[in-house]
mmCIF file of C-alpha atoms and ligand atoms in Angstrom:
data_model
loop_
_atom_site.group_PDB
_atom_site.id
_atom_site.type_symbol
_atom_site.label_atom_id
_atom_site.label_comp_id
_atom_site.label_asym_id
_atom_site.label_seq_id
_atom_site.Cartn_x
_atom_site.Cartn_y
_atom_site.Cartn_z
ATOM 1 C CA UNK A 1 -11.798 -2.867 16.134
ATOM 2 C CA UNK A 2 -9.644 -0.493 18.209
ATOM 3 C CA UNK A 3 -5.889 0.119 18.203
ATOM 4 C CA UNK A 4 -4.234 1.202 21.436
ATOM 5 C CA UNK A 5 -0.547 2.150 21.602
ATOM 6 C CA UNK A 6 1.852 2.223 24.524
ATOM 7 C CA UNK A 7 4.858 4.541 24.478
ATOM 8 C CA UNK A 8 7.490 2.125 23.173
ATOM 9 C CA UNK A 9 6.980 2.778 19.456
ATOM 10 C CA UNK A 10 4.301 5.365 18.665
ATOM 11 C CA UNK A 11 5.647 5.823 15.125
ATOM 12 C CA UNK A 12 5.097 2.155 14.269
ATOM 13 C CA UNK A 13 1.657 2.156 15.931
ATOM 14 C CA UNK A 14 0.664 5.212 13.871
ATOM 15 C CA UNK A 15 1.956 3.587 10.677
ATOM 16 C CA UNK A 16 -0.099 0.461 11.461
ATOM 17 C CA UNK A 17 -3.111 2.716 12.071
ATOM 18 C CA UNK A 18 -2.505 4.411 8.697
ATOM 19 C CA UNK A 19 -2.354 1.017 6.944
ATOM 20 C CA UNK A 20 -5.617 -0.046 8.573
ATOM 21 C CA UNK A 21 -7.148 3.429 8.167
ATOM 22 C CA UNK A 22 -8.015 3.425 11.866
ATOM 23 C CA UNK A 23 -6.830 6.221 14.188
ATOM 24 C CA UNK A 24 -5.209 5.162 17.455
ATOM 25 C CA UNK A 25 -7.673 5.121 20.353
ATOM 26 C CA UNK A 26 -7.163 7.879 22.887
ATOM 27 C CA UNK A 27 -5.194 6.409 25.745
ATOM 28 C CA UNK A 28 -3.237 8.296 28.353
ATOM 29 C CA UNK A 29 -0.185 6.630 29.876
ATOM 30 C CA UNK A 30 1.547 8.702 32.522
ATOM 31 C CA UNK A 31 3.789 8.378 35.547
ATOM 32 C CA UNK A 32 3.148 9.307 39.150
ATOM 33 C CA UNK A 33 5.967 11.056 41.020
ATOM 34 C CA UNK A 34 7.337 7.714 42.227
ATOM 35 C CA UNK A 35 7.331 6.428 38.595
ATOM 36 C CA UNK A 36 4.306 4.177 39.030
ATOM 37 C CA UNK A 37 2.526 3.895 35.674
ATOM 38 C CA UNK A 38 -1.068 5.059 35.343
ATOM 39 C CA UNK A 39 -3.254 4.364 32.300
ATOM 40 C CA UNK A 40 -6.603 5.775 31.291
ATOM 41 C CA UNK A 41 -8.433 4.636 28.152
ATOM 42 C CA UNK A 42 -10.166 7.824 27.038
ATOM 43 C CA UNK A 43 -12.891 6.261 24.887
ATOM 44 C CA UNK A 44 -15.439 3.480 25.121
ATOM 45 C CA UNK A 45 -14.022 0.018 24.345
ATOM 46 C CA UNK A 46 -16.926 -2.077 25.669
ATOM 47 C CA UNK A 47 -17.411 -5.086 23.380
ATOM 48 C CA UNK A 48 -14.529 -4.056 21.090
ATOM 49 C CA UNK A 49 -11.801 -6.192 19.495
ATOM 50 C CA UNK A 50 -8.749 -4.321 20.814
ATOM 51 C CA UNK A 51 -5.142 -4.575 19.626
ATOM 52 C CA UNK A 52 -2.502 -3.173 22.016
ATOM 53 C CA UNK A 53 0.701 -2.291 20.167
ATOM 54 C CA UNK A 54 3.747 -2.294 22.412
ATOM 55 C CA UNK A 55 7.281 -3.657 21.961
ATOM 56 C CA UNK A 56 8.970 -4.609 25.226
ATOM 57 C CA UNK A 57 12.157 -2.871 24.121
ATOM 58 C CA UNK A 58 14.471 -0.560 26.116
ATOM 59 C CA UNK A 59 13.601 0.335 28.867
ATOM 60 C CA UNK A 60 12.221 -3.206 28.809
ATOM 61 C CA UNK A 61 10.704 -3.304 32.276
ATOM 62 C CA UNK A 62 8.871 0.020 31.902
ATOM 63 C CA UNK A 63 7.468 -0.956 28.528
ATOM 64 C CA UNK A 64 6.441 -4.397 29.755
ATOM 65 C CA UNK A 65 4.691 -2.870 32.760
ATOM 66 C CA UNK A 66 2.914 -0.361 30.487
ATOM 67 C CA UNK A 67 1.682 -3.231 28.326
ATOM 68 C CA UNK A 68 0.373 -5.163 31.345
ATOM 69 C CA UNK A 69 -1.402 -2.143 32.817
ATOM 70 C CA UNK A 70 -2.996 -1.181 29.473
ATOM 71 C CA UNK A 71 -4.298 -4.756 29.124
ATOM 72 C CA UNK A 72 -5.667 -4.635 32.670
ATOM 73 C CA UNK A 73 -7.411 -1.313 31.987
ATOM 74 C CA UNK A 74 -8.971 -2.699 28.787
ATOM 75 C CA UNK A 75 -10.159 -5.875 30.508
ATOM 76 C CA UNK A 76 -11.809 -3.863 33.278
ATOM 77 C CA UNK A 77 -13.377 -1.627 30.608
ATOM 78 C CA UNK A 78 -15.109 -4.728 29.132
ATOM 79 C CA UNK A 79 -13.174 -5.045 25.857
ATOM 80 C CA UNK A 80 -14.474 -8.170 24.096
ATOM 81 C CA UNK A 81 -11.061 -9.447 22.992
ATOM 82 C CA UNK A 82 -7.564 -8.120 23.698
ATOM 83 C CA UNK A 83 -4.610 -8.942 21.462
ATOM 84 C CA UNK A 84 -1.143 -8.013 22.696
ATOM 85 C CA UNK A 85 0.732 -6.941 19.551
ATOM 86 C CA UNK A 86 4.375 -7.188 20.598
ATOM 87 C CA UNK A 87 6.588 -6.644 17.524
ATOM 88 C CA UNK A 88 9.728 -7.092 19.658
ATOM 89 C CA UNK A 89 9.253 -9.563 22.505
ATOM 90 C CA UNK A 90 11.922 -8.683 25.073
ATOM 91 C CA UNK A 91 13.277 -11.312 27.475
ATOM 92 C CA UNK A 92 12.998 -13.872 24.642
ATOM 93 C CA UNK A 93 16.669 -14.809 24.950
ATOM 94 C CA UNK A 94 16.013 -16.081 28.488
ATOM 95 C CA UNK A 95 14.055 -19.024 27.123
ATOM 96 C CA UNK A 96 15.762 -21.851 29.033
ATOM 97 C CA UNK A 97 17.882 -22.493 32.080
ATOM 98 C CA UNK A 98 21.331 -21.872 30.618
ATOM 99 C CA UNK A 99 22.880 -22.898 33.956
ATOM 100 C CA UNK A 100 21.694 -23.974 37.402
ATOM 101 C CA UNK A 101 19.550 -21.660 39.548
ATOM 102 C CA UNK A 102 18.644 -19.277 36.698
ATOM 103 C CA UNK A 103 15.150 -18.180 35.601
ATOM 104 C CA UNK A 104 13.218 -18.812 32.405
ATOM 105 C CA UNK A 105 12.158 -15.187 32.158
ATOM 106 C CA UNK A 106 10.521 -15.533 28.733
ATOM 107 C CA UNK A 107 8.012 -17.937 30.306
ATOM 108 C CA UNK A 108 7.444 -15.553 33.228
ATOM 109 C CA UNK A 109 6.734 -12.676 30.810
ATOM 110 C CA UNK A 110 4.334 -14.907 28.843
ATOM 111 C CA UNK A 111 2.515 -15.704 32.100
ATOM 112 C CA UNK A 112 2.324 -12.015 33.021
ATOM 113 C CA UNK A 113 0.823 -11.035 29.648
ATOM 114 C CA UNK A 114 -1.699 -13.886 29.845
ATOM 115 C CA UNK A 115 -2.711 -13.208 33.450
ATOM 116 C CA UNK A 116 -3.054 -9.476 32.790
ATOM 117 C CA UNK A 117 -5.918 -10.459 30.481
ATOM 118 C CA UNK A 118 -4.626 -10.822 26.917
ATOM 119 C CA UNK A 119 -6.679 -13.224 24.771
ATOM 120 C CA UNK A 120 -4.144 -13.470 21.953
ATOM 121 C CA UNK A 121 -0.567 -12.495 21.139
ATOM 122 C CA UNK A 122 0.805 -11.292 17.818
ATOM 123 C CA UNK A 123 4.570 -11.016 17.572
ATOM 124 C CA UNK A 124 7.404 -11.039 15.051
ATOM 125 C CA UNK A 125 10.466 -13.255 14.644
ATOM 126 C CA UNK A 126 10.513 -14.700 18.151
ATOM 127 C CA UNK A 127 14.065 -15.524 19.180
ATOM 128 C CA UNK A 128 12.985 -19.179 19.391
ATOM 129 C CA UNK A 129 9.767 -20.365 17.751
ATOM 130 C CA UNK A 130 8.931 -22.618 20.683
ATOM 131 C CA UNK A 131 8.332 -19.548 22.879
ATOM 132 C CA UNK A 132 4.849 -19.612 21.287
ATOM 133 C CA UNK A 133 4.243 -22.610 23.523
ATOM 134 C CA UNK A 134 4.998 -20.522 26.629
ATOM 135 C CA UNK A 135 1.587 -18.911 26.077
ATOM 136 C CA UNK A 136 -1.600 -20.874 26.733
ATOM 137 C CA UNK A 137 -3.480 -18.439 24.483
ATOM 138 C CA UNK A 138 -3.322 -18.320 20.656
ATOM 139 C CA UNK A 139 -0.002 -16.803 19.583
ATOM 140 C CA UNK A 140 0.906 -15.812 16.036
ATOM 141 C CA UNK A 141 4.606 -15.445 15.327
ATOM 142 C CA UNK A 142 5.062 -13.440 12.120
ATOM 143 C CA UNK A 143 8.197 -13.678 9.972
ATOM 144 C CA UNK A 144 10.143 -10.753 8.552
ATOM 145 C CA UNK A 145 11.519 -12.918 5.724
ATOM 146 C CA UNK A 146 8.984 -11.733 3.086
ATOM 147 C CA UNK A 147 9.764 -8.073 3.914
ATOM 148 C CA UNK A 148 13.515 -8.677 3.983
ATOM 149 C CA UNK A 149 13.589 -10.713 0.758
ATOM 150 C CA UNK A 150 11.592 -7.997 -1.041
ATOM 151 C CA UNK A 151 14.064 -5.379 0.210
ATOM 152 C CA UNK A 152 17.029 -7.488 -0.930
ATOM 153 C CA UNK A 153 15.546 -7.930 -4.414
ATOM 154 C CA UNK A 154 14.834 -4.188 -4.674
ATOM 155 C CA UNK A 155 18.314 -3.082 -3.559
ATOM 156 C CA UNK A 156 20.739 -5.799 -4.651
ATOM 157 C CA UNK A 157 21.637 -8.097 -7.520
ATOM 158 C CA UNK A 158 20.741 -11.488 -6.071
ATOM 159 C CA UNK A 159 22.788 -13.450 -8.636
ATOM 160 C CA UNK A 160 25.954 -13.591 -6.509
ATOM 161 C CA UNK A 161 24.438 -13.640 -3.006
ATOM 162 C CA UNK A 162 25.083 -16.195 -0.276
ATOM 163 C CA UNK A 163 22.902 -15.983 2.837
ATOM 164 C CA UNK A 164 24.906 -16.551 6.013
ATOM 165 C CA UNK A 165 23.685 -17.517 9.458
ATOM 166 C CA UNK A 166 25.952 -15.795 12.024
ATOM 167 C CA UNK A 167 25.648 -18.774 14.364
ATOM 168 C CA UNK A 168 24.434 -22.355 14.353
ATOM 169 C CA UNK A 169 21.261 -21.406 16.274
ATOM 170 C CA UNK A 170 20.065 -19.153 13.437
ATOM 171 C CA UNK A 171 20.324 -21.688 10.609
ATOM 172 C CA UNK A 172 16.572 -22.327 10.220
ATOM 173 C CA UNK A 173 15.898 -18.586 9.973
ATOM 174 C CA UNK A 174 18.717 -18.006 7.453
ATOM 175 C CA UNK A 175 17.677 -21.026 5.403
ATOM 176 C CA UNK A 176 14.158 -19.577 5.063
ATOM 177 C CA UNK A 177 15.604 -16.362 3.615
ATOM 178 C CA UNK A 178 18.008 -18.265 1.346
ATOM 179 C CA UNK A 179 15.134 -20.358 0.001
ATOM 180 C CA UNK A 180 13.013 -17.270 -0.607
ATOM 181 C CA UNK A 181 15.693 -15.582 -2.752
ATOM 182 C CA UNK A 182 17.027 -18.838 -4.192
ATOM 183 C CA UNK A 183 20.542 -18.357 -2.772
ATOM 184 C CA UNK A 184 23.042 -20.777 -1.225
ATOM 185 C CA UNK A 185 23.522 -20.892 2.548
ATOM 186 C CA UNK A 186 26.648 -20.673 4.702
ATOM 187 C CA UNK A 187 27.038 -20.820 8.479
ATOM 188 C CA UNK A 188 29.446 -19.113 10.856
ATOM 189 C CA UNK A 189 30.308 -21.516 13.631
ATOM 190 C CA UNK A 190 30.578 -19.212 16.638
ATOM 191 C CA UNK A 191 31.972 -20.274 19.983
ATOM 192 C CA UNK A 192 31.249 -18.062 22.983
ATOM 193 C CA UNK A 193 34.052 -18.497 25.517
ATOM 194 C CA UNK A 194 32.559 -16.205 28.193
ATOM 195 C CA UNK A 195 29.049 -14.737 28.637
ATOM 196 C CA UNK A 196 28.696 -11.467 26.720
ATOM 197 C CA UNK A 197 31.664 -12.195 24.438
ATOM 198 C CA UNK A 198 31.342 -13.761 21.024
ATOM 199 C CA UNK A 199 34.145 -15.393 19.140
ATOM 200 C CA UNK A 200 34.017 -16.479 15.531
ATOM 201 C CA UNK A 201 35.693 -19.791 14.806
ATOM 202 C CA UNK A 202 34.860 -21.128 11.378
ATOM 203 C CA UNK A 203 32.757 -20.792 8.242
ATOM 204 C CA UNK A 204 30.792 -23.754 6.919
ATOM 205 C CA UNK A 205 30.058 -23.288 3.211
ATOM 206 C CA UNK A 206 31.594 -21.424 0.291
ATOM 207 C CA UNK A 207 31.822 -17.641 0.637
ATOM 208 C CA UNK A 208 34.844 -16.806 -1.523
ATOM 209 C CA UNK A 209 33.974 -14.166 -4.126
ATOM 210 C CA UNK A 210 30.376 -14.041 -2.894
ATOM 211 C CA UNK A 211 28.286 -11.099 -1.718
ATOM 212 C CA UNK A 212 27.283 -12.355 1.728
ATOM 213 C CA UNK A 213 24.111 -11.401 3.556
ATOM 214 C CA UNK A 214 24.171 -12.129 7.273
ATOM 215 C CA UNK A 215 20.676 -12.705 8.657
ATOM 216 C CA UNK A 216 19.856 -12.684 12.377
ATOM 217 C CA UNK A 217 16.872 -12.001 14.631
ATOM 218 C CA UNK A 218 18.508 -9.626 17.125
ATOM 219 C CA UNK A 219 21.441 -7.259 16.959
ATOM 220 C CA UNK A 220 22.288 -6.124 20.467
ATOM 221 C CA UNK A 221 25.949 -5.209 21.115
ATOM 222 C CA UNK A 222 26.699 -5.919 17.447
ATOM 223 C CA UNK A 223 29.488 -8.334 18.397
ATOM 224 C CA UNK A 224 27.962 -11.366 16.690
ATOM 225 C CA UNK A 225 27.432 -9.683 13.307
ATOM 226 C CA UNK A 226 30.661 -7.623 13.297
ATOM 227 C CA UNK A 227 32.790 -10.663 14.146
ATOM 228 C CA UNK A 228 30.960 -12.740 11.553
ATOM 229 C CA UNK A 229 31.548 -10.033 8.902
ATOM 230 C CA UNK A 230 35.249 -9.997 9.772
ATOM 231 C CA UNK A 231 35.655 -13.743 9.318
ATOM 232 C CA UNK A 232 33.650 -13.732 6.063
ATOM 233 C CA UNK A 233 35.981 -11.075 4.590
ATOM 234 C CA UNK A 234 39.002 -13.080 5.810
ATOM 235 C CA UNK A 235 37.601 -16.095 3.937
ATOM 236 C CA UNK A 236 37.456 -14.067 0.714
ATOM 237 C CA UNK A 237 33.870 -12.737 0.588
ATOM 238 C CA UNK A 238 33.457 -9.814 -1.877
ATOM 239 C CA UNK A 239 31.163 -7.875 0.439
ATOM 240 C CA UNK A 240 29.062 -8.309 3.581
ATOM 241 C CA UNK A 241 25.594 -6.913 4.207
ATOM 242 C CA UNK A 242 23.508 -7.667 7.287
ATOM 243 C CA UNK A 243 19.750 -7.980 7.703
ATOM 244 C CA UNK A 244 18.417 -8.241 11.215
ATOM 245 C CA UNK A 245 14.831 -8.041 12.493
ATOM 246 C CA UNK A 246 15.205 -6.411 15.891
ATOM 247 C CA UNK A 247 17.667 -3.522 16.247
ATOM 248 C CA UNK A 248 18.277 -3.556 20.015
ATOM 249 C CA UNK A 249 21.617 -1.813 19.350
ATOM 250 C CA UNK A 250 22.623 -1.206 22.945
ATOM 251 C CA UNK A 251 25.753 0.534 24.235
ATOM 252 C CA UNK A 252 28.230 1.368 21.480
ATOM 253 C CA UNK A 253 26.616 -0.913 18.903
ATOM 254 C CA UNK A 254 25.934 1.808 16.307
ATOM 255 C CA UNK A 255 29.569 2.972 16.375
ATOM 256 C CA UNK A 256 30.713 -0.658 16.204
ATOM 257 C CA UNK A 257 28.603 -1.227 13.080
ATOM 258 C CA UNK A 258 29.918 1.974 11.479
ATOM 259 C CA UNK A 259 33.515 0.857 12.056
ATOM 260 C CA UNK A 260 32.879 -2.746 10.937
ATOM 261 C CA UNK A 261 33.237 -4.591 7.621
ATOM 262 C CA UNK A 262 29.438 -4.541 7.226
ATOM 263 C CA UNK A 263 28.605 -2.363 4.200
ATOM 264 C CA UNK A 264 25.024 -1.876 5.298
ATOM 265 C CA UNK A 265 22.851 -3.131 8.151
ATOM 266 C CA UNK A 266 19.110 -3.273 7.492
ATOM 267 C CA UNK A 267 16.843 -3.539 10.537
ATOM 268 C CA UNK A 268 13.080 -3.300 10.924
ATOM 269 C CA UNK A 269 11.224 -0.731 13.015
ATOM 270 C CA UNK A 270 9.993 -3.389 15.497
ATOM 271 C CA UNK A 271 12.021 -1.271 17.952
ATOM 272 C CA UNK A 272 11.839 2.498 17.536
ATOM 273 C CA UNK A 273 15.099 3.622 15.887
ATOM 274 C CA UNK A 274 17.136 6.007 18.053
ATOM 275 C CA UNK A 275 18.589 9.284 16.720
ATOM 276 C CA UNK A 276 21.994 7.554 16.524
ATOM 277 C CA UNK A 277 20.495 4.850 14.304
ATOM 278 C CA UNK A 278 18.792 7.421 12.070
ATOM 279 C CA UNK A 279 22.067 9.362 11.709
ATOM 280 C CA UNK A 280 24.176 6.270 11.007
ATOM 281 C CA UNK A 281 25.586 6.173 7.452
ATOM 282 C CA UNK A 282 25.289 2.403 7.120
ATOM 283 C CA UNK A 283 22.104 1.475 8.977
ATOM 284 C CA UNK A 284 18.797 1.517 7.105
ATOM 285 C CA UNK A 285 15.335 0.864 8.560
ATOM 286 C CA UNK A 286 12.798 -1.213 6.686
ATOM 287 C CA UNK A 287 9.177 -0.772 7.842
ATOM 288 C CA UNK A 288 6.996 -3.630 9.066
ATOM 289 C CA UNK A 289 3.783 -1.647 9.615
ATOM 290 C CA UNK A 290 2.038 -3.153 6.583
ATOM 291 C CA UNK A 291 2.929 -6.701 7.649
ATOM 292 C CA UNK A 292 1.728 -6.121 11.221
ATOM 293 C CA UNK A 293 -1.322 -4.219 10.008
ATOM 294 C CA UNK A 294 -2.326 -6.971 7.589
ATOM 295 C CA UNK A 295 -1.939 -9.592 10.333
ATOM 296 C CA UNK A 296 -4.125 -7.486 12.639
ATOM 297 C CA UNK A 297 -6.780 -7.122 9.911
ATOM 298 C CA UNK A 298 -6.757 -10.864 9.278
ATOM 299 C CA UNK A 299 -7.027 -11.627 12.995
ATOM 300 C CA UNK A 300 -9.952 -9.223 13.342
ATOM 301 C CA UNK A 301 -11.734 -10.802 10.363
ATOM 302 C CA UNK A 302 -10.915 -14.382 11.440
ATOM 303 C CA UNK A 303 -8.842 -14.975 8.299
ATOM 304 C CA UNK A 304 -5.665 -17.001 7.928
ATOM 305 C CA UNK A 305 -2.486 -15.292 9.151
ATOM 306 C CA UNK A 306 -0.108 -18.058 8.072
ATOM 307 C CA UNK A 307 -1.152 -17.574 4.435
ATOM 308 C CA UNK A 308 0.639 -14.198 4.638
ATOM 309 C CA UNK A 309 3.845 -16.203 4.183
ATOM 310 C CA UNK A 310 2.867 -18.401 1.233
HETATM 311 C C1 R5P B 1 21.682 -14.972 19.705
HETATM 312 O O1 R5P B 1 21.354 -16.152 19.797
HETATM 313 C C2 R5P B 1 20.879 -13.979 18.918
HETATM 314 O O2 R5P B 1 20.247 -14.583 17.817
HETATM 315 C C3 R5P B 1 21.763 -12.831 18.437
HETATM 316 O O3 R5P B 1 22.758 -13.368 17.580
HETATM 317 C C4 R5P B 1 22.426 -12.132 19.593
HETATM 318 O O4 R5P B 1 21.464 -11.761 20.564
HETATM 319 C C5 R5P B 1 23.134 -10.881 19.113
HETATM 320 O O5 R5P B 1 23.737 -10.256 20.195
HETATM 321 P P1 R5P B 1 24.997 -9.313 20.004
HETATM 322 O O6 R5P B 1 24.657 -8.299 18.923
HETATM 323 O O7 R5P B 1 25.180 -8.684 21.360
HETATM 324 O O8 R5P B 1 26.173 -10.163 19.622
#
């Protein structure tokens, strides 16, 4: 088995390597003067089971292109099997035609990864589970819920917790966390009047006097979670925490979180935390290297991956 890392999240790739006790394979990824990407695998991979670790996070197009070119290099170097390990699958939110004459970019990205030569995909908390079906190769979608529920139990008294989905689309995800920690569920009914703006309308469920935990897959501008926290406090919640798998945190999101009613935001390292995230007083990063590493080990040894979540 070989592990190859792109440049999107070297720290996570190294942590996965440490879990598996396998050093990262030597792979050089560099740019020509015109910014074309060039890759050279610096060791023999002929006949190997290779796992390429690369999130397609900011800058999404560069990191996606790196992933595709690494896969191409491995295929031409006669790797036996190539698994694209994509902890954060960018473009996932473009998973349907939201209006006329728009693309389904998540499907296009799935096609690109497949046609580059990947044999399998391993990812985490896909924005919509059905994106697995965009790939015609085996795709394992891991869940952060076991990691998040362990973190909640270690850091908080779960007796008075209500898990809250920040929008109707996230109910299945939030319900899975609520079930895991044996907590009730509430839902923020969000209406988005214009693209890019989120507006909180209503709360379904009882949050008065409760310590609420918002759970979402992606935090990007922070608008969804900050607005949800505001309405939960207005409805009498005692406190609001937020757990979110993918910390995209673009633009002024970190400052928005700091100034919000969210006591603490916990994200995973599926996307490499920026310096601003590391310096933030109320954002904490929870590692997923062991989860990803264990899934890689099980894939390599042809063992069940789904049983990770039993
Ligand atoms: C939306 O369906 C997603 O699950 C997230 O709620 C959304 O992407 C978060 O975006 P933002 O932080 O910009 O509100």
